[in-house]
PDB file of C-alpha atoms and ligand atoms in Angstrom:
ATOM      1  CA  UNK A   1     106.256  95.699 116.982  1.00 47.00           C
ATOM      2  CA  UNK A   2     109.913  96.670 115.902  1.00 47.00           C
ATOM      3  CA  UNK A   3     112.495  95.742 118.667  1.00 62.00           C
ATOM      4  CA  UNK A   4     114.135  98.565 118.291  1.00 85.00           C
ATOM      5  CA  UNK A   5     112.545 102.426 118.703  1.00 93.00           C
ATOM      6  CA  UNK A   6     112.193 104.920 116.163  1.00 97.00           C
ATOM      7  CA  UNK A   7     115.390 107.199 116.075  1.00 96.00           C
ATOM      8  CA  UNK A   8     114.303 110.437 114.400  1.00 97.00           C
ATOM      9  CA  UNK A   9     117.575 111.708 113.769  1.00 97.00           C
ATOM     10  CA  UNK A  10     117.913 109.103 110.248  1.00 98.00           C
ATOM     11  CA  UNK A  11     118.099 110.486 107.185  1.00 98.00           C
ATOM     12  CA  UNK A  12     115.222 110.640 106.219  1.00 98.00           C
ATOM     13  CA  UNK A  13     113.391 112.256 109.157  1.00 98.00           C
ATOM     14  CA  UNK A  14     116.241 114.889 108.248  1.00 98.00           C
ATOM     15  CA  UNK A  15     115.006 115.645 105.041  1.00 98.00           C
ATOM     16  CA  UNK A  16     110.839 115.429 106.149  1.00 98.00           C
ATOM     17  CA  UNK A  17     112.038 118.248 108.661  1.00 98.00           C
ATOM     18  CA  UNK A  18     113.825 119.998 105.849  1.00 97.00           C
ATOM     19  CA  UNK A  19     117.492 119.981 107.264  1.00 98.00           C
ATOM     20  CA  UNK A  20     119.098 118.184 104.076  1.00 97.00           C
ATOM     21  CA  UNK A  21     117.944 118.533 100.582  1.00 97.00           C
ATOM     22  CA  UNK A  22     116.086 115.743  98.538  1.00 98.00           C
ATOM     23  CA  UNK A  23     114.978 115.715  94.922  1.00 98.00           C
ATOM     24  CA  UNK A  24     111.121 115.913  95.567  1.00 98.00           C
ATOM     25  CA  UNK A  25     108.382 114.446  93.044  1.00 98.00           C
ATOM     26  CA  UNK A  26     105.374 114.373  95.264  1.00 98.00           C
ATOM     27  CA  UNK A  27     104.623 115.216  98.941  1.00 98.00           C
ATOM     28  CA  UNK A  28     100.430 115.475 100.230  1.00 98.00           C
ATOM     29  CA  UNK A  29      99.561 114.957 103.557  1.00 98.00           C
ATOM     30  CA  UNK A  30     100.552 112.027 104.972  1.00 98.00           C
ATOM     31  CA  UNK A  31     103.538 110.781 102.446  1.00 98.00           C
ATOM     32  CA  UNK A  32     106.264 112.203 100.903  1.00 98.00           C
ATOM     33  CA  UNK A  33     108.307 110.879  97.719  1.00 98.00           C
ATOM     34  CA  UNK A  34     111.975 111.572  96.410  1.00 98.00           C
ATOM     35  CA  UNK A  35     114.948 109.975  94.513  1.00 98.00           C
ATOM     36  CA  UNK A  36     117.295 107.557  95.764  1.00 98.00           C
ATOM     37  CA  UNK A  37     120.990 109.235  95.664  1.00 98.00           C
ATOM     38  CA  UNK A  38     121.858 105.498  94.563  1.00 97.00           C
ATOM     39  CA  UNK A  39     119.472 104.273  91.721  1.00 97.00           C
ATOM     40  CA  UNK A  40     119.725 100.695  91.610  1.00 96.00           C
ATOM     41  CA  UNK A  41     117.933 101.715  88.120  1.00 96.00           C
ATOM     42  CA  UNK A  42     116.953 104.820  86.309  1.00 96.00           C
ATOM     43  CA  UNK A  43     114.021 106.651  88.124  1.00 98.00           C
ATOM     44  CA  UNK A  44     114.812 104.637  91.270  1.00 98.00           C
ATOM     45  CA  UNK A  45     112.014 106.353  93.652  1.00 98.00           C
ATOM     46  CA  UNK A  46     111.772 106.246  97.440  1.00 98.00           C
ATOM     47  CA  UNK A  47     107.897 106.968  99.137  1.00 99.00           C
ATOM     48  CA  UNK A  48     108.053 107.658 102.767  1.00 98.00           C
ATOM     49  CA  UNK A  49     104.933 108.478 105.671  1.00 98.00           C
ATOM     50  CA  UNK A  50     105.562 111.436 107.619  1.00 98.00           C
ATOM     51  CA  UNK A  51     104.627 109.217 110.693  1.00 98.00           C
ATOM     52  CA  UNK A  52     107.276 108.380 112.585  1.00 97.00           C
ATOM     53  CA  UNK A  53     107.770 104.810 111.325  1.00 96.00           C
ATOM     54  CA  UNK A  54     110.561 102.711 111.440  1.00 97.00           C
ATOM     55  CA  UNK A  55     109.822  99.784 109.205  1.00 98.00           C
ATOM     56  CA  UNK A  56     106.624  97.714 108.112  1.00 98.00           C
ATOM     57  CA  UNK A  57     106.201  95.955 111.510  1.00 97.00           C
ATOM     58  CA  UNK A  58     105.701  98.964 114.012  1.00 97.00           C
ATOM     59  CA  UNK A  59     103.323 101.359 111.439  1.00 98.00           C
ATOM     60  CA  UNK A  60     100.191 101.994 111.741  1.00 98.00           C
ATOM     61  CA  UNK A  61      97.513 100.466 109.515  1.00 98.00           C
ATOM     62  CA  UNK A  62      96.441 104.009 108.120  1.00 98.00           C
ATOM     63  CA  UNK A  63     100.518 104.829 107.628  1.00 98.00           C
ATOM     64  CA  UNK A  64     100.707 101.705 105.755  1.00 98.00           C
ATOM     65  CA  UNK A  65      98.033 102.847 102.965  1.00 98.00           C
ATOM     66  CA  UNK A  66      99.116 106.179 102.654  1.00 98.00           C
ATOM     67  CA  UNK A  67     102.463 105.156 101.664  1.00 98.00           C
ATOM     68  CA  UNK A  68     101.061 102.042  99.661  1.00 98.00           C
ATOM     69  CA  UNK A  69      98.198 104.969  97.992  1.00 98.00           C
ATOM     70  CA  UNK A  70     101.503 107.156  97.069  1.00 98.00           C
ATOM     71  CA  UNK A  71     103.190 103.978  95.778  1.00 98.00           C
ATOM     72  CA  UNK A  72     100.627 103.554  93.283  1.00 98.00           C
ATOM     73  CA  UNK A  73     100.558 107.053  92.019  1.00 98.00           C
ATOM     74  CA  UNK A  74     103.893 107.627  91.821  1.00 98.00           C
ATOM     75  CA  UNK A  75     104.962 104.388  90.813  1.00 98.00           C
ATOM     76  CA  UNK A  76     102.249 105.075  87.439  1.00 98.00           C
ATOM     77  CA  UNK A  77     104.536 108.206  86.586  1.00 98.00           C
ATOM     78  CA  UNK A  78     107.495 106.680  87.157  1.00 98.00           C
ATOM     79  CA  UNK A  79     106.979 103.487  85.224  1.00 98.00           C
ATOM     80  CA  UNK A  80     105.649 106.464  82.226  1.00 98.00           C
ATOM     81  CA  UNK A  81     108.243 109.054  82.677  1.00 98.00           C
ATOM     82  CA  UNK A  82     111.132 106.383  81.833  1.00 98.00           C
ATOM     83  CA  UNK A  83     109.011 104.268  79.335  1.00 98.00           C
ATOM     84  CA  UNK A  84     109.249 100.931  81.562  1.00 98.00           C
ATOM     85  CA  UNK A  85     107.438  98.066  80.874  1.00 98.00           C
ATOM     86  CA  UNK A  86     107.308  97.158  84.397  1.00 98.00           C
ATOM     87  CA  UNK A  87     107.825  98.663  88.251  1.00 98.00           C
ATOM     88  CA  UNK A  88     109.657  96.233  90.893  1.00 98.00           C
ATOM     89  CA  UNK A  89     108.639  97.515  94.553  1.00 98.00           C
ATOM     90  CA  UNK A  90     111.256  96.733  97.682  1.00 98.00           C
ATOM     91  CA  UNK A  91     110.744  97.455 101.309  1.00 98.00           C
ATOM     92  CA  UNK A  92     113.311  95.900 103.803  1.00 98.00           C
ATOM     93  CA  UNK A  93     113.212  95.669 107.849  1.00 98.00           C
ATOM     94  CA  UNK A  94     116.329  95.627 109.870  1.00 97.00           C
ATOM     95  CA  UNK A  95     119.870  95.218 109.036  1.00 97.00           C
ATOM     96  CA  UNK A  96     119.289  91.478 108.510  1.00 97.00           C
ATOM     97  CA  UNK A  97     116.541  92.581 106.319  1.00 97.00           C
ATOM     98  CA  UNK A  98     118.512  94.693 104.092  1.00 96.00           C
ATOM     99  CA  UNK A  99     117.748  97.791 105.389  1.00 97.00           C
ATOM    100  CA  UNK A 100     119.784 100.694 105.929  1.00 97.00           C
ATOM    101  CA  UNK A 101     117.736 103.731 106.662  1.00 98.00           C
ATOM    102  CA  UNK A 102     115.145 102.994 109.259  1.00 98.00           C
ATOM    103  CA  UNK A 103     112.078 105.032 108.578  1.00 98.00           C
ATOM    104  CA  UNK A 104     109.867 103.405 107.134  1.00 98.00           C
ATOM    105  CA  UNK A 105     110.476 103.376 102.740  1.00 98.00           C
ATOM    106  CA  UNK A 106     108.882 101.521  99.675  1.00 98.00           C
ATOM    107  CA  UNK A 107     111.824 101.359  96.235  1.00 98.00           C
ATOM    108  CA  UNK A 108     109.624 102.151  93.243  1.00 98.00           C
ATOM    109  CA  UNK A 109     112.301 101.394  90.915  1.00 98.00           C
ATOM    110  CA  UNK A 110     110.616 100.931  86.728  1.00 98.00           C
ATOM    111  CA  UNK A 111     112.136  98.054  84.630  1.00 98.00           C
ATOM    112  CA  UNK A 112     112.953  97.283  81.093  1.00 97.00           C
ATOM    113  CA  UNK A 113     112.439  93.795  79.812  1.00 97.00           C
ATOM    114  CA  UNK A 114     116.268  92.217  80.500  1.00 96.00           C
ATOM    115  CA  UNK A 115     117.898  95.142  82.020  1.00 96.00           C
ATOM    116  CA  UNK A 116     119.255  94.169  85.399  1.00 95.00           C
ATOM    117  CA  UNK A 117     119.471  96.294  88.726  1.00 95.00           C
ATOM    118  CA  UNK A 118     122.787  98.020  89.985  1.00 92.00           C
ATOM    119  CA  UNK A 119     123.784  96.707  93.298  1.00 90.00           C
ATOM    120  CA  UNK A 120     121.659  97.927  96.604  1.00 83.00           C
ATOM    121  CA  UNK A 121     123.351 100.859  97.981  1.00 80.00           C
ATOM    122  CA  UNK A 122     126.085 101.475  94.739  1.00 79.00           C
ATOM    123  CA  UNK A 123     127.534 104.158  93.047  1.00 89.00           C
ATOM    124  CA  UNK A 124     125.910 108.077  94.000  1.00 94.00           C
ATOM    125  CA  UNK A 125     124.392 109.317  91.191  1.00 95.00           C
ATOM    126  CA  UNK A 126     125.497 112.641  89.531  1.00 96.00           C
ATOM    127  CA  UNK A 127     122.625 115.691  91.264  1.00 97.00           C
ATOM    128  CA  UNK A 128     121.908 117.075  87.573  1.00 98.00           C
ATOM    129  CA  UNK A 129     120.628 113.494  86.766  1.00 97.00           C
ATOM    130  CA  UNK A 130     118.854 113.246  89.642  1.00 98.00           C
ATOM    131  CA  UNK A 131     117.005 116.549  89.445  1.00 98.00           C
ATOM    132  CA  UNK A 132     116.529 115.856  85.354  1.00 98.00           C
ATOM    133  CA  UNK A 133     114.778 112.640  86.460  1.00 98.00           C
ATOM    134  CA  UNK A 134     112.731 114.124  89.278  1.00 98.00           C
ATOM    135  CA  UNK A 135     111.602 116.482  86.986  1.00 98.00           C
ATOM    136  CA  UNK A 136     110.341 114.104  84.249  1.00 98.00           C
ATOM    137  CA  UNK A 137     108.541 112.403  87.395  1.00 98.00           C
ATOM    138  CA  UNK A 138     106.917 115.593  87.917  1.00 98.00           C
ATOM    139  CA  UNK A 139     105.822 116.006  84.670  1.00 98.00           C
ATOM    140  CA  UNK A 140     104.137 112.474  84.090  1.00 98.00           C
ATOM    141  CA  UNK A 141     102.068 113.231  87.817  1.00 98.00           C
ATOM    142  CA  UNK A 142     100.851 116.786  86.322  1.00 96.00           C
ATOM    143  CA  UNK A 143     100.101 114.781  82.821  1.00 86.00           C
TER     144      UNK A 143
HETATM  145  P1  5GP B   1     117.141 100.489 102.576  1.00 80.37           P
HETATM  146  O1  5GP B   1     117.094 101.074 103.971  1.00 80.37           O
HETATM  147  O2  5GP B   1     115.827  99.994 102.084  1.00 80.37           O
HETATM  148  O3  5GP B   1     118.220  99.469 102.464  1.00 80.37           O
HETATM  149  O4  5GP B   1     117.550 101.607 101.553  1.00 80.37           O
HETATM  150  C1  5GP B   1     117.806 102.941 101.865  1.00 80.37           C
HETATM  151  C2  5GP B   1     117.919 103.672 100.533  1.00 80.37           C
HETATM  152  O5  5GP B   1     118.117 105.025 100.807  1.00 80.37           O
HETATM  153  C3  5GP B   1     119.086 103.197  99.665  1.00 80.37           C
HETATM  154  O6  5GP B   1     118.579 102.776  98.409  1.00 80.37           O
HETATM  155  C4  5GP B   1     119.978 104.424  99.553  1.00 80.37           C
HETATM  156  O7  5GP B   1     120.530 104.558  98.279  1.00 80.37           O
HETATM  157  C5  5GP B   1     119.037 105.561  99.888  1.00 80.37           C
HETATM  158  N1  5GP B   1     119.666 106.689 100.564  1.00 80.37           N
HETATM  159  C6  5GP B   1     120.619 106.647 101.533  1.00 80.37           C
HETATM  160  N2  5GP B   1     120.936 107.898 101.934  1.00 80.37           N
HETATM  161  C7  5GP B   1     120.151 108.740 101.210  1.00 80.37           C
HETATM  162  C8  5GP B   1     120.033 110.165 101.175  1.00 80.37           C
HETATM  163  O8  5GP B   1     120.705 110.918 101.882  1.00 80.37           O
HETATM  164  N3  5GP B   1     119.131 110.687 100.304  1.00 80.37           N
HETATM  165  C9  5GP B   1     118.364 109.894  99.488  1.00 80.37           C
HETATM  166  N4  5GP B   1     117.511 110.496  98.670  1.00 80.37           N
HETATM  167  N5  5GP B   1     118.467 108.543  99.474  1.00 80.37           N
HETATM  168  C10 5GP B   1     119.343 107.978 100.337  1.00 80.37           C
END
């Protein structure tokens, strides 16, 4: 178990319950996927559960392959919508961990031979961008 509990006022138990806006590319039952407002790379993804998890170590077994199920299916369009010859997956648990939001996430972020990441938690990326790439995300799941 997490020694901390779940707090569902983080961000991202604001946007499952709709209260701030996210740049969508797949939602089904159990899961939910957007964009990160600061790509470490083009097409940086985010998959959440809609389970009330805050990190890898207090989900349930089911929440964990739901999320790792939408991982896979998103992370095929993504890595085809931007042309990437590879996908690099993060999930981090706890500040000393890395992470920041504390729901449980998986990155999906698609790589290009020798192009480096941006710094964890840089620059916010322009919203037009965002909803260009989200769309091109979109596309590649319908294709
Ligand atoms: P972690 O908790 O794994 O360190 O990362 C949290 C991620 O959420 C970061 O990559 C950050 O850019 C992203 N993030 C933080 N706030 C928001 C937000 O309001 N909307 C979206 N879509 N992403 C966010």
């Amino acid at each position: 178990m997490a020694d901390t509990a779940y707090d569902p006022d983080n961000i991202f138990g604001k946007i499952l319950r709709g209260e701030i806006p996210a740049h969508k590319v797949y939602e089904d039952e159990h899961t939910l996927a957007f964009m990160d407002v600061m790509p470490q790379g083009e097409g940086h993804t985010l998959v959440i559960p809609k389970a009330p998890s805050r990190g890898l170590l207090d989900a349930e077994p089911e929440t964990l392959a739901a999320v790792m199920r939408t991982a896979q299916v998103v992370g095929r369009a993504v890595k085809t919508a931007f042309g990437a010859e590879g996908l690099t997956l993060f999930q981090f648990n706890e500040p000393a961990g890395g992470q920041t939001v504390f729901h449980l996430h998986v990155h999906l972020i698609p790589r290009h031979e020798g192009v480096p990441l941006r710094r964890h938690e840089g620059g916010m990326a322009d919203p037009t961008v965002l909803a260009d790439h989200a769309g091109r995300i979109r596309a590649a799941l319908e294709g």
